[in-house]
């Protein structure tokens, strides 16, 4: 005997999913990533480029062995970074931003900050800090 067909769903019940941390974190991440990609396109930067450049910006002299060689080579070809001998380890090479790289990162970090504020515009500054702290508790 065939099963009876269920009536058509008029309104989709998403309450279970909306109660899951992972679902909400994923939805938020997808939204921020989409905006990030759109806004960083003007700089020719992908997420990984931004991450590497940010690490170099905030850690001048970080060794190339600490970062993936392929990413470094790509940024060097774009003349955004240069290699210099490490001051205390003759075997190591330090990575530094070029003037173009410094300007790009200044602009890109400002854009990243703006998109974060736009993406969390419905939150107060305190709520934004709380959200970051809570998300960090998930992975730290």
Coordinates of C-alpha atoms in Angstrom, one line a residue:
X1 CA 0.0 0.0 0.0
X2 CA 1.5 3.4 -1.0
X3 CA 2.4 6.0 1.6
X4 CA 0.2 9.0 1.9
X5 CA 1.8 12.1 0.5
X6 CA 2.6 14.8 3.1
X7 CA 0.9 18.1 2.6
X8 CA 3.0 20.9 1.0
X9 CA 5.1 22.8 3.4
X10 CA 4.0 26.5 3.5
X11 CA 6.6 27.8 5.9
X12 CA 10.0 26.1 6.4
X13 CA 10.8 25.5 10.0
X14 CA 14.5 26.3 10.6
X15 CA 14.3 26.6 14.4
X16 CA 16.4 23.4 15.0
X17 CA 19.2 24.7 12.7
X18 CA 19.0 28.2 14.1
X19 CA 19.7 26.7 17.6
X20 CA 23.0 25.2 16.5
X21 CA 26.2 27.1 17.1
X22 CA 27.9 25.5 14.1
X23 CA 25.0 26.4 11.8
X24 CA 25.1 30.0 13.0
X25 CA 28.9 30.3 12.9
X26 CA 28.9 28.9 9.4
X27 CA 26.2 31.2 8.1
X28 CA 28.0 34.2 9.6
X29 CA 31.3 33.1 8.2
X30 CA 29.9 32.6 4.7
X31 CA 28.4 36.1 4.8
X32 CA 31.6 37.7 6.0
X33 CA 33.7 35.7 3.5
X34 CA 31.5 36.8 0.5
X35 CA 31.8 40.4 1.5
X36 CA 35.6 40.0 2.1
X37 CA 36.2 38.5 -1.3
X38 CA 34.2 41.3 -3.0
X39 CA 36.0 44.1 -1.2
X40 CA 39.5 42.6 -1.5
X41 CA 39.1 42.0 -5.2
X42 CA 40.2 45.6 -5.8
X43 CA 43.5 44.8 -4.2
X44 CA 43.8 41.5 -6.1
X45 CA 43.9 39.7 -2.8
X46 CA 42.4 36.4 -1.8
X47 CA 41.9 35.4 1.9
X48 CA 45.2 33.6 2.0
X49 CA 47.1 36.5 0.5
X50 CA 45.6 38.8 3.1
X51 CA 46.5 36.4 5.9
X52 CA 50.1 36.1 4.8
X53 CA 50.5 39.8 4.2
X54 CA 49.0 40.5 7.6
X55 CA 51.4 38.1 9.3
X56 CA 54.3 39.9 7.7
X57 CA 52.9 43.3 8.5
X58 CA 52.6 42.4 12.2
X59 CA 55.7 40.2 12.3
X60 CA 58.5 42.0 10.4
X61 CA 61.3 39.6 9.7
X62 CA 59.2 36.4 10.0
X63 CA 61.2 33.7 8.3
X64 CA 60.2 32.2 5.0
X65 CA 60.3 28.8 6.5
X66 CA 57.4 29.8 8.7
X67 CA 55.2 30.5 5.7
X68 CA 54.4 28.5 2.6
X69 CA 57.0 29.0 -0.2
X70 CA 54.4 29.1 -2.9
X71 CA 52.5 31.9 -1.2
X72 CA 55.7 33.9 -0.6
X73 CA 56.8 33.5 -4.2
X74 CA 53.4 34.8 -5.5
X75 CA 53.6 37.9 -3.3
X76 CA 57.2 38.5 -4.3
X77 CA 56.3 38.3 -8.0
X78 CA 53.7 41.0 -7.3
X79 CA 56.5 43.1 -5.7
X80 CA 54.6 43.3 -2.4
X81 CA 57.4 41.7 -0.4
X82 CA 61.1 41.3 -0.5
X83 CA 63.6 38.9 1.1
X84 CA 66.4 40.2 3.3
X85 CA 69.1 38.4 5.2
X86 CA 67.9 37.6 8.8
X87 CA 69.9 39.8 11.3
X88 CA 70.8 36.9 13.7
X89 CA 70.5 33.7 11.7
X90 CA 72.7 33.6 8.6
X91 CA 70.7 30.6 7.3
X92 CA 67.4 32.4 7.4
X93 CA 65.8 35.0 5.2
X94 CA 63.5 37.6 6.6
X95 CA 60.4 38.8 4.7
X96 CA 59.5 42.5 4.6
X97 CA 56.8 44.5 2.9
X98 CA 57.8 46.7 0.0
X99 CA 56.4 50.2 -0.1
X100 CA 53.7 48.9 -2.4
X101 CA 53.0 46.1 0.0
X102 CA 52.8 48.5 3.0
X103 CA 50.3 50.7 1.1
X104 CA 48.3 47.7 0.0
X105 CA 48.1 46.2 3.5
X106 CA 47.2 49.6 5.0
X107 CA 44.3 49.9 2.6
X108 CA 43.3 46.2 2.8
X109 CA 43.3 46.2 6.6
X110 CA 41.2 49.3 6.6
X111 CA 38.8 47.6 4.2
X112 CA 38.7 44.4 6.4
X113 CA 37.9 46.5 9.4
X114 CA 35.1 48.3 7.6
X115 CA 33.6 45.0 6.4
X116 CA 33.7 43.6 9.9
X117 CA 31.8 46.6 11.2
X118 CA 29.3 46.4 8.3
X119 CA 28.8 42.6 8.8
X120 CA 28.2 43.2 12.5
X121 CA 26.3 46.4 12.2
X122 CA 23.4 45.1 14.2
X123 CA 25.7 44.5 17.2
X124 CA 26.9 47.0 19.7
X125 CA 30.7 47.2 20.3
X126 CA 30.3 45.2 23.5
X127 CA 28.3 42.5 21.7
X128 CA 30.9 42.4 18.9
X129 CA 33.6 41.8 21.5
X130 CA 31.5 39.2 23.2
X131 CA 30.8 37.4 19.9
X132 CA 34.6 37.3 19.1
X133 CA 35.3 36.0 22.6
X134 CA 32.7 33.3 22.4
X135 CA 33.7 32.2 18.9
X136 CA 37.3 32.0 20.2
X137 CA 36.2 29.8 23.1
X138 CA 35.0 27.2 20.5
X139 CA 38.4 26.8 18.9
X140 CA 41.0 27.9 21.5

